[in-house]
PDB file of N, CA, C and O in Angstrom:
ATOM      1  N   UNK A   1       8.838 -18.807 -33.205  1.00 66.00           N
ATOM      2  CA  UNK A   1       9.281 -19.121 -31.859  1.00 66.00           C
ATOM      3  C   UNK A   1       9.038 -17.943 -30.917  1.00 66.00           C
ATOM      4  O   UNK A   1       8.743 -18.138 -29.748  1.00 66.00           O
ATOM      5  N   UNK A   2       9.141 -16.741 -31.453  1.00 74.00           N
ATOM      6  CA  UNK A   2       8.925 -15.554 -30.644  1.00 74.00           C
ATOM      7  C   UNK A   2       7.477 -15.468 -30.171  1.00 74.00           C
ATOM      8  O   UNK A   2       7.218 -15.055 -29.032  1.00 74.00           O
ATOM      9  N   UNK A   3       6.541 -15.855 -31.044  1.00 85.00           N
ATOM     10  CA  UNK A   3       5.126 -15.823 -30.660  1.00 85.00           C
ATOM     11  C   UNK A   3       4.829 -16.825 -29.554  1.00 85.00           C
ATOM     12  O   UNK A   3       4.061 -16.530 -28.634  1.00 85.00           O
ATOM     13  N   UNK A   4       5.429 -17.987 -29.629  1.00 88.00           N
ATOM     14  CA  UNK A   4       5.230 -19.001 -28.596  1.00 88.00           C
ATOM     15  C   UNK A   4       5.815 -18.540 -27.270  1.00 88.00           C
ATOM     16  O   UNK A   4       5.179 -18.682 -26.216  1.00 88.00           O
ATOM     17  N   UNK A   5       6.979 -17.956 -27.307  1.00 85.00           N
ATOM     18  CA  UNK A   5       7.600 -17.436 -26.096  1.00 85.00           C
ATOM     19  C   UNK A   5       6.763 -16.325 -25.483  1.00 85.00           C
ATOM     20  O   UNK A   5       6.595 -16.273 -24.260  1.00 85.00           O
ATOM     21  N   UNK A   6       6.241 -15.459 -26.314  1.00 88.00           N
ATOM     22  CA  UNK A   6       5.389 -14.375 -25.831  1.00 88.00           C
ATOM     23  C   UNK A   6       4.113 -14.929 -25.201  1.00 88.00           C
ATOM     24  O   UNK A   6       3.672 -14.447 -24.154  1.00 88.00           O
ATOM     25  N   UNK A   7       3.531 -15.939 -25.810  1.00 92.00           N
ATOM     26  CA  UNK A   7       2.315 -16.549 -25.280  1.00 92.00           C
ATOM     27  C   UNK A   7       2.581 -17.222 -23.933  1.00 92.00           C
ATOM     28  O   UNK A   7       1.797 -17.082 -22.994  1.00 92.00           O
ATOM     29  N   UNK A   8       3.698 -17.915 -23.823  1.00 92.00           N
ATOM     30  CA  UNK A   8       4.055 -18.569 -22.567  1.00 92.00           C
ATOM     31  C   UNK A   8       4.322 -17.528 -21.483  1.00 92.00           C
ATOM     32  O   UNK A   8       3.878 -17.673 -20.339  1.00 92.00           O
ATOM     33  N   UNK A   9       5.023 -16.456 -21.841  1.00 93.00           N
ATOM     34  CA  UNK A   9       5.295 -15.387 -20.881  1.00 93.00           C
ATOM     35  C   UNK A   9       4.004 -14.779 -20.347  1.00 93.00           C
ATOM     36  O   UNK A   9       3.838 -14.601 -19.145  1.00 93.00           O
ATOM     37  N   UNK A  10       3.107 -14.453 -21.238  1.00 94.00           N
ATOM     38  CA  UNK A  10       1.852 -13.823 -20.827  1.00 94.00           C
ATOM     39  C   UNK A  10       0.991 -14.752 -19.985  1.00 94.00           C
ATOM     40  O   UNK A  10       0.375 -14.335 -19.002  1.00 94.00           O
ATOM     41  N   UNK A  11       0.941 -16.018 -20.367  1.00 95.00           N
ATOM     42  CA  UNK A  11       0.105 -16.955 -19.615  1.00 95.00           C
ATOM     43  C   UNK A  11       0.694 -17.230 -18.226  1.00 95.00           C
ATOM     44  O   UNK A  11      -0.051 -17.302 -17.243  1.00 95.00           O
ATOM     45  N   UNK A  12       2.006 -17.356 -18.129  1.00 94.00           N
ATOM     46  CA  UNK A  12       2.623 -17.559 -16.813  1.00 94.00           C
ATOM     47  C   UNK A  12       2.491 -16.319 -15.940  1.00 94.00           C
ATOM     48  O   UNK A  12       2.295 -16.417 -14.728  1.00 94.00           O
ATOM     49  N   UNK A  13       2.585 -15.147 -16.547  1.00 95.00           N
ATOM     50  CA  UNK A  13       2.418 -13.898 -15.811  1.00 95.00           C
ATOM     51  C   UNK A  13       0.997 -13.792 -15.268  1.00 95.00           C
ATOM     52  O   UNK A  13       0.778 -13.437 -14.106  1.00 95.00           O
ATOM     53  N   UNK A  14       0.017 -14.133 -16.091  1.00 97.00           N
ATOM     54  CA  UNK A  14      -1.371 -14.118 -15.658  1.00 97.00           C
ATOM     55  C   UNK A  14      -1.607 -15.158 -14.570  1.00 97.00           C
ATOM     56  O   UNK A  14      -2.290 -14.888 -13.572  1.00 97.00           O
ATOM     57  N   UNK A  15      -1.030 -16.337 -14.726  1.00 96.00           N
ATOM     58  CA  UNK A  15      -1.156 -17.383 -13.714  1.00 96.00           C
ATOM     59  C   UNK A  15      -0.577 -16.940 -12.377  1.00 96.00           C
ATOM     60  O   UNK A  15      -1.167 -17.188 -11.322  1.00 96.00           O
ATOM     61  N   UNK A  16       0.551 -16.252 -12.420  1.00 96.00           N
ATOM     62  CA  UNK A  16       1.179 -15.778 -11.185  1.00 96.00           C
ATOM     63  C   UNK A  16       0.283 -14.771 -10.468  1.00 96.00           C
ATOM     64  O   UNK A  16       0.138 -14.815  -9.246  1.00 96.00           O
ATOM     65  N   UNK A  17      -0.328 -13.857 -11.216  1.00 96.00           N
ATOM     66  CA  UNK A  17      -1.213 -12.887 -10.584  1.00 96.00           C
ATOM     67  C   UNK A  17      -2.489 -13.527 -10.056  1.00 96.00           C
ATOM     68  O   UNK A  17      -2.989 -13.146  -8.995  1.00 96.00           O
ATOM     69  N   UNK A  18      -3.005 -14.511 -10.756  1.00 96.00           N
ATOM     70  CA  UNK A  18      -4.188 -15.227 -10.269  1.00 96.00           C
ATOM     71  C   UNK A  18      -3.858 -15.973  -8.986  1.00 96.00           C
ATOM     72  O   UNK A  18      -4.638 -15.957  -8.021  1.00 96.00           O
ATOM     73  N   UNK A  19      -2.703 -16.612  -8.948  1.00 95.00           N
ATOM     74  CA  UNK A  19      -2.292 -17.324  -7.736  1.00 95.00           C
ATOM     75  C   UNK A  19      -2.067 -16.371  -6.570  1.00 95.00           C
ATOM     76  O   UNK A  19      -2.443 -16.673  -5.433  1.00 95.00           O
ATOM     77  N   UNK A  20      -1.482 -15.222  -6.846  1.00 96.00           N
ATOM     78  CA  UNK A  20      -1.267 -14.236  -5.779  1.00 96.00           C
ATOM     79  C   UNK A  20      -2.600 -13.702  -5.259  1.00 96.00           C
ATOM     80  O   UNK A  20      -2.786 -13.545  -4.043  1.00 96.00           O
ATOM     81  N   UNK A  21      -3.529 -13.425  -6.153  1.00 96.00           N
ATOM     82  CA  UNK A  21      -4.848 -12.954  -5.724  1.00 96.00           C
ATOM     83  C   UNK A  21      -5.579 -14.035  -4.939  1.00 96.00           C
ATOM     84  O   UNK A  21      -6.235 -13.753  -3.925  1.00 96.00           O
ATOM     85  N   UNK A  22      -5.462 -15.261  -5.376  1.00 95.00           N
ATOM     86  CA  UNK A  22      -6.089 -16.373  -4.665  1.00 95.00           C
ATOM     87  C   UNK A  22      -5.476 -16.562  -3.284  1.00 95.00           C
ATOM     88  O   UNK A  22      -6.177 -16.901  -2.321  1.00 95.00           O
ATOM     89  N   UNK A  23      -4.180 -16.306  -3.174  1.00 95.00           N
ATOM     90  CA  UNK A  23      -3.517 -16.397  -1.868  1.00 95.00           C
ATOM     91  C   UNK A  23      -4.050 -15.335  -0.918  1.00 95.00           C
ATOM     92  O   UNK A  23      -4.255 -15.597   0.273  1.00 95.00           O
ATOM     93  N   UNK A  24      -4.302 -14.125  -1.428  1.00 96.00           N
ATOM     94  CA  UNK A  24      -4.854 -13.056  -0.602  1.00 96.00           C
ATOM     95  C   UNK A  24      -6.269 -13.422  -0.148  1.00 96.00           C
ATOM     96  O   UNK A  24      -6.623 -13.253   1.024  1.00 96.00           O
ATOM     97  N   UNK A  25      -7.067 -13.952  -1.064  1.00 95.00           N
ATOM     98  CA  UNK A  25      -8.432 -14.363  -0.712  1.00 95.00           C
ATOM     99  C   UNK A  25      -8.398 -15.511   0.297  1.00 95.00           C
ATOM    100  O   UNK A  25      -9.175 -15.528   1.261  1.00 95.00           O
ATOM    101  N   UNK A  26      -7.498 -16.449   0.096  1.00 95.00           N
ATOM    102  CA  UNK A  26      -7.371 -17.580   1.021  1.00 95.00           C
ATOM    103  C   UNK A  26      -6.963 -17.102   2.410  1.00 95.00           C
ATOM    104  O   UNK A  26      -7.496 -17.568   3.423  1.00 95.00           O
ATOM    105  N   UNK A  27      -6.030 -16.171   2.482  1.00 94.00           N
ATOM    106  CA  UNK A  27      -5.589 -15.648   3.773  1.00 94.00           C
ATOM    107  C   UNK A  27      -6.720 -14.905   4.480  1.00 94.00           C
ATOM    108  O   UNK A  27      -6.904 -15.028   5.683  1.00 94.00           O
ATOM    109  N   UNK A  28      -7.483 -14.116   3.716  1.00 95.00           N
ATOM    110  CA  UNK A  28      -8.623 -13.406   4.303  1.00 95.00           C
ATOM    111  C   UNK A  28      -9.685 -14.387   4.780  1.00 95.00           C
ATOM    112  O   UNK A  28     -10.289 -14.188   5.843  1.00 95.00           O
ATOM    113  N   UNK A  29      -9.916 -15.440   4.030  1.00 94.00           N
ATOM    114  CA  UNK A  29     -10.885 -16.450   4.451  1.00 94.00           C
ATOM    115  C   UNK A  29     -10.394 -17.191   5.690  1.00 94.00           C
ATOM    116  O   UNK A  29     -11.196 -17.529   6.571  1.00 94.00           O
ATOM    117  N   UNK A  30      -9.102 -17.418   5.775  1.00 92.00           N
ATOM    118  CA  UNK A  30      -8.551 -18.103   6.951  1.00 92.00           C
ATOM    119  C   UNK A  30      -8.700 -17.277   8.217  1.00 92.00           C
ATOM    120  O   UNK A  30      -8.793 -17.828   9.310  1.00 92.00           O
ATOM    121  N   UNK A  31      -8.722 -15.964   8.089  1.00 94.00           N
ATOM    122  CA  UNK A  31      -8.917 -15.113   9.258  1.00 94.00           C
ATOM    123  C   UNK A  31     -10.289 -15.327   9.880  1.00 94.00           C
ATOM    124  O   UNK A  31     -10.471 -15.129  11.083  1.00 94.00           O
ATOM    125  N   UNK A  32     -11.263 -15.731   9.069  1.00 94.00           N
ATOM    126  CA  UNK A  32     -12.617 -15.998   9.549  1.00 94.00           C
ATOM    127  C   UNK A  32     -12.892 -17.494   9.681  1.00 94.00           C
ATOM    128  O   UNK A  32     -14.046 -17.922   9.698  1.00 94.00           O
ATOM    129  N   UNK A  33     -11.830 -18.282   9.744  1.00 90.00           N
ATOM    130  CA  UNK A  33     -11.905 -19.744   9.909  1.00 90.00           C
ATOM    131  C   UNK A  33     -12.621 -20.446   8.758  1.00 90.00           C
ATOM    132  O   UNK A  33     -13.315 -21.445   8.958  1.00 90.00           O
ATOM    133  N   UNK A  34     -12.467 -19.924   7.550  1.00 92.00           N
ATOM    134  CA  UNK A  34     -12.968 -20.570   6.351  1.00 92.00           C
ATOM    135  C   UNK A  34     -11.783 -20.899   5.453  1.00 92.00           C
ATOM    136  O   UNK A  34     -10.656 -20.480   5.703  1.00 92.00           O
ATOM    137  N   UNK A  35     -12.061 -21.640   4.401  1.00 91.00           N
ATOM    138  CA  UNK A  35     -11.016 -21.930   3.425  1.00 91.00           C
ATOM    139  C   UNK A  35     -11.605 -21.913   2.021  1.00 91.00           C
ATOM    140  O   UNK A  35     -12.777 -22.239   1.838  1.00 91.00           O
ATOM    141  N   UNK A  36     -10.825 -21.497   1.072  1.00 90.00           N
ATOM    142  CA  UNK A  36     -11.245 -21.478  -0.323  1.00 90.00           C
ATOM    143  C   UNK A  36     -10.707 -22.723  -1.027  1.00 90.00           C
ATOM    144  O   UNK A  36     -11.416 -23.392  -1.759  1.00 90.00           O
ATOM    145  N   UNK A  37      -9.450 -23.007  -0.772  1.00 88.00           N
ATOM    146  CA  UNK A  37      -8.794 -24.175  -1.357  1.00 88.00           C
ATOM    147  C   UNK A  37      -8.316 -25.060  -0.212  1.00 88.00           C
ATOM    148  O   UNK A  37      -7.547 -24.616   0.642  1.00 88.00           O
ATOM    149  N   UNK A  38      -8.741 -26.286  -0.203  1.00 86.00           N
ATOM    150  CA  UNK A  38      -8.377 -27.183   0.891  1.00 86.00           C
ATOM    151  C   UNK A  38      -6.944 -27.684   0.801  1.00 86.00           C
ATOM    152  O   UNK A  38      -6.299 -27.913   1.807  1.00 86.00           O
ATOM    153  N   UNK A  39      -6.412 -27.842  -0.397  1.00 84.00           N
ATOM    154  CA  UNK A  39      -5.122 -28.477  -0.560  1.00 84.00           C
ATOM    155  C   UNK A  39      -3.912 -27.593  -0.323  1.00 84.00           C
ATOM    156  O   UNK A  39      -2.851 -28.082   0.059  1.00 84.00           O
ATOM    157  N   UNK A  40      -4.037 -26.282  -0.523  1.00 86.00           N
ATOM    158  CA  UNK A  40      -2.885 -25.398  -0.455  1.00 86.00           C
ATOM    159  C   UNK A  40      -3.135 -24.254   0.518  1.00 86.00           C
ATOM    160  O   UNK A  40      -4.217 -23.696   0.566  1.00 86.00           O
ATOM    161  N   UNK A  41      -2.108 -23.891   1.237  1.00 91.00           N
ATOM    162  CA  UNK A  41      -2.206 -22.725   2.114  1.00 91.00           C
ATOM    163  C   UNK A  41      -1.870 -21.474   1.311  1.00 91.00           C
ATOM    164  O   UNK A  41      -1.390 -21.546   0.177  1.00 91.00           O
ATOM    165  N   UNK A  42      -2.106 -20.318   1.912  1.00 92.00           N
ATOM    166  CA  UNK A  42      -1.839 -19.052   1.225  1.00 92.00           C
ATOM    167  C   UNK A  42      -0.349 -18.892   0.927  1.00 92.00           C
ATOM    168  O   UNK A  42       0.034 -18.408  -0.142  1.00 92.00           O
ATOM    169  N   UNK A  43       0.494 -19.311   1.859  1.00 94.00           N
ATOM    170  CA  UNK A  43       1.933 -19.180   1.626  1.00 94.00           C
ATOM    171  C   UNK A  43       2.400 -20.083   0.483  1.00 94.00           C
ATOM    172  O   UNK A  43       3.275 -19.702  -0.297  1.00 94.00           O
ATOM    173  N   UNK A  44       1.807 -21.251   0.360  1.00 95.00           N
ATOM    174  CA  UNK A  44       2.175 -22.153  -0.730  1.00 95.00           C
ATOM    175  C   UNK A  44       1.743 -21.570  -2.084  1.00 95.00           C
ATOM    176  O   UNK A  44       2.465 -21.690  -3.078  1.00 95.00           O
ATOM    177  N   UNK A  45       0.580 -20.940  -2.110  1.00 94.00           N
ATOM    178  CA  UNK A  45       0.126 -20.302  -3.347  1.00 94.00           C
ATOM    179  C   UNK A  45       1.064 -19.173  -3.754  1.00 94.00           C
ATOM    180  O   UNK A  45       1.353 -18.992  -4.940  1.00 94.00           O
ATOM    181  N   UNK A  46       1.546 -18.404  -2.776  1.00 95.00           N
ATOM    182  CA  UNK A  46       2.506 -17.344  -3.090  1.00 95.00           C
ATOM    183  C   UNK A  46       3.827 -17.920  -3.595  1.00 95.00           C
ATOM    184  O   UNK A  46       4.471 -17.341  -4.466  1.00 95.00           O
ATOM    185  N   UNK A  47       4.237 -19.052  -3.047  1.00 96.00           N
ATOM    186  CA  UNK A  47       5.458 -19.710  -3.537  1.00 96.00           C
ATOM    187  C   UNK A  47       5.295 -20.138  -4.989  1.00 96.00           C
ATOM    188  O   UNK A  47       6.212 -19.965  -5.802  1.00 96.00           O
ATOM    189  N   UNK A  48       4.143 -20.693  -5.323  1.00 95.00           N
ATOM    190  CA  UNK A  48       3.902 -21.105  -6.706  1.00 95.00           C
ATOM    191  C   UNK A  48       3.861 -19.906  -7.645  1.00 95.00           C
ATOM    192  O   UNK A  48       4.353 -19.978  -8.778  1.00 95.00           O
ATOM    193  N   UNK A  49       3.303 -18.792  -7.177  1.00 96.00           N
ATOM    194  CA  UNK A  49       3.296 -17.569  -7.984  1.00 96.00           C
ATOM    195  C   UNK A  49       4.718 -17.068  -8.208  1.00 96.00           C
ATOM    196  O   UNK A  49       5.057 -16.612  -9.307  1.00 96.00           O
ATOM    197  N   UNK A  50       5.547 -17.157  -7.194  1.00 96.00           N
ATOM    198  CA  UNK A  50       6.942 -16.721  -7.332  1.00 96.00           C
ATOM    199  C   UNK A  50       7.702 -17.600  -8.314  1.00 96.00           C
ATOM    200  O   UNK A  50       8.517 -17.101  -9.101  1.00 96.00           O
ATOM    201  N   UNK A  51       7.441 -18.878  -8.302  1.00 96.00           N
ATOM    202  CA  UNK A  51       8.096 -19.783  -9.256  1.00 96.00           C
ATOM    203  C   UNK A  51       7.664 -19.453 -10.677  1.00 96.00           C
ATOM    204  O   UNK A  51       8.491 -19.426 -11.598  1.00 96.00           O
ATOM    205  N   UNK A  52       6.373 -19.164 -10.874  1.00 95.00           N
ATOM    206  CA  UNK A  52       5.894 -18.792 -12.208  1.00 95.00           C
ATOM    207  C   UNK A  52       6.557 -17.498 -12.665  1.00 95.00           C
ATOM    208  O   UNK A  52       6.971 -17.384 -13.827  1.00 95.00           O
ATOM    209  N   UNK A  53       6.688 -16.526 -11.769  1.00 96.00           N
ATOM    210  CA  UNK A  53       7.354 -15.271 -12.137  1.00 96.00           C
ATOM    211  C   UNK A  53       8.836 -15.477 -12.418  1.00 96.00           C
ATOM    212  O   UNK A  53       9.411 -14.784 -13.263  1.00 96.00           O
ATOM    213  N   UNK A  54       9.457 -16.416 -11.737  1.00 96.00           N
ATOM    214  CA  UNK A  54      10.858 -16.727 -12.004  1.00 96.00           C
ATOM    215  C   UNK A  54      11.034 -17.256 -13.426  1.00 96.00           C
ATOM    216  O   UNK A  54      11.979 -16.873 -14.137  1.00 96.00           O
ATOM    217  N   UNK A  55      10.116 -18.103 -13.867  1.00 95.00           N
ATOM    218  CA  UNK A  55      10.178 -18.599 -15.240  1.00 95.00           C
ATOM    219  C   UNK A  55       9.935 -17.476 -16.243  1.00 95.00           C
ATOM    220  O   UNK A  55      10.560 -17.437 -17.306  1.00 95.00           O
ATOM    221  N   UNK A  56       9.038 -16.551 -15.919  1.00 95.00           N
ATOM    222  CA  UNK A  56       8.791 -15.408 -16.805  1.00 95.00           C
ATOM    223  C   UNK A  56      10.056 -14.575 -16.948  1.00 95.00           C
ATOM    224  O   UNK A  56      10.441 -14.189 -18.056  1.00 95.00           O
ATOM    225  N   UNK A  57      10.715 -14.312 -15.838  1.00 95.00           N
ATOM    226  CA  UNK A  57      11.957 -13.527 -15.878  1.00 95.00           C
ATOM    227  C   UNK A  57      13.025 -14.251 -16.688  1.00 95.00           C
ATOM    228  O   UNK A  57      13.724 -13.639 -17.503  1.00 95.00           O
ATOM    229  N   UNK A  58      13.145 -15.555 -16.503  1.00 94.00           N
ATOM    230  CA  UNK A  58      14.143 -16.321 -17.253  1.00 94.00           C
ATOM    231  C   UNK A  58      13.847 -16.295 -18.746  1.00 94.00           C
ATOM    232  O   UNK A  58      14.763 -16.127 -19.569  1.00 94.00           O
ATOM    233  N   UNK A  59      12.593 -16.427 -19.116  1.00 92.00           N
ATOM    234  CA  UNK A  59      12.242 -16.393 -20.536  1.00 92.00           C
ATOM    235  C   UNK A  59      12.460 -15.008 -21.137  1.00 92.00           C
ATOM    236  O   UNK A  59      12.907 -14.884 -22.286  1.00 92.00           O
ATOM    237  N   UNK A  60      12.163 -13.962 -20.375  1.00 92.00           N
ATOM    238  CA  UNK A  60      12.402 -12.612 -20.876  1.00 92.00           C
ATOM    239  C   UNK A  60      13.891 -12.329 -21.041  1.00 92.00           C
ATOM    240  O   UNK A  60      14.305 -11.707 -22.029  1.00 92.00           O
ATOM    241  N   UNK A  61      14.709 -12.780 -20.114  1.00 92.00           N
ATOM    242  CA  UNK A  61      16.150 -12.589 -20.243  1.00 92.00           C
ATOM    243  C   UNK A  61      16.706 -13.357 -21.435  1.00 92.00           C
ATOM    244  O   UNK A  61      17.596 -12.865 -22.143  1.00 92.00           O
ATOM    245  N   UNK A  62      16.174 -14.543 -21.682  1.00 90.00           N
ATOM    246  CA  UNK A  62      16.596 -15.322 -22.840  1.00 90.00           C
ATOM    247  C   UNK A  62      16.212 -14.608 -24.130  1.00 90.00           C
ATOM    248  O   UNK A  62      16.989 -14.558 -25.093  1.00 90.00           O
ATOM    249  N   UNK A  63      15.010 -14.016 -24.147  1.00 87.00           N
ATOM    250  CA  UNK A  63      14.559 -13.286 -25.323  1.00 87.00           C
ATOM    251  C   UNK A  63      15.413 -12.050 -25.572  1.00 87.00           C
ATOM    252  O   UNK A  63      15.752 -11.739 -26.717  1.00 87.00           O
ATOM    253  N   UNK A  64      15.797 -11.355 -24.519  1.00 87.00           N
ATOM    254  CA  UNK A  64      16.644 -10.167 -24.661  1.00 87.00           C
ATOM    255  C   UNK A  64      18.028 -10.566 -25.152  1.00 87.00           C
ATOM    256  O   UNK A  64      18.620  -9.906 -26.008  1.00 87.00           O
ATOM    257  N   UNK A  65      18.542 -11.657 -24.644  1.00 88.00           N
ATOM    258  CA  UNK A  65      19.870 -12.109 -25.057  1.00 88.00           C
ATOM    259  C   UNK A  65      19.901 -12.501 -26.525  1.00 88.00           C
ATOM    260  O   UNK A  65      20.874 -12.241 -27.233  1.00 88.00           O
ATOM    261  N   UNK A  66      18.818 -13.126 -27.019  1.00 85.00           N
ATOM    262  CA  UNK A  66      18.808 -13.585 -28.389  1.00 85.00           C
ATOM    263  C   UNK A  66      18.372 -12.524 -29.388  1.00 85.00           C
ATOM    264  O   UNK A  66      18.492 -12.723 -30.586  1.00 85.00           O
ATOM    265  N   UNK A  67      17.891 -11.397 -28.912  1.00 81.00           N
ATOM    266  CA  UNK A  67      17.450 -10.343 -29.829  1.00 81.00           C
ATOM    267  C   UNK A  67      18.659  -9.683 -30.474  1.00 81.00           C
ATOM    268  O   UNK A  67      19.698  -9.489 -29.841  1.00 81.00           O
ATOM    269  N   UNK A  68      18.514  -9.294 -31.742  1.00 81.00           N
ATOM    270  CA  UNK A  68      19.639  -8.626 -32.403  1.00 81.00           C
ATOM    271  C   UNK A  68      19.819  -7.226 -31.820  1.00 81.00           C
ATOM    272  O   UNK A  68      18.866  -6.553 -31.455  1.00 81.00           O
ATOM    273  N   UNK A  69      21.057  -6.813 -31.727  1.00 73.00           N
ATOM    274  CA  UNK A  69      21.356  -5.485 -31.187  1.00 73.00           C
ATOM    275  C   UNK A  69      21.057  -4.433 -32.226  1.00 73.00           C
ATOM    276  O   UNK A  69      21.287  -4.626 -33.425  1.00 73.00           O
ATOM    277  N   UNK A  70      20.556  -3.297 -31.755  1.00 65.00           N
ATOM    278  CA  UNK A  70      20.252  -2.186 -32.669  1.00 65.00           C
ATOM    279  C   UNK A  70      21.377  -1.166 -32.551  1.00 65.00           C
ATOM    280  O   UNK A  70      21.490  -0.456 -31.562  1.00 65.00           O
ATOM    281  N   UNK A  71      22.227  -1.100 -33.566  1.00 55.00           N
ATOM    282  CA  UNK A  71      23.335  -0.122 -33.563  1.00 55.00           C
ATOM    283  C   UNK A  71      23.337   0.669 -34.836  1.00 55.00           C
ATOM    284  O   UNK A  71      23.049   0.235 -35.874  1.00 55.00           O
TER     285      UNK A  71
END
């Protein structure tokens, strides 16, 4: 279960950074009256990245809570 959680954490973290980078590219393209993605604005992409990071934080906190204490 730990391996699956780690894989999900890493993939969501990577997805969040890709979405944030895409939002920056989209915003730069919008400054020149172009678009990279027709369906989503740059702010919406940043919102989706924030939601992905929120899930990463929740999964990491769950993993820390369930880990055995070292005493």
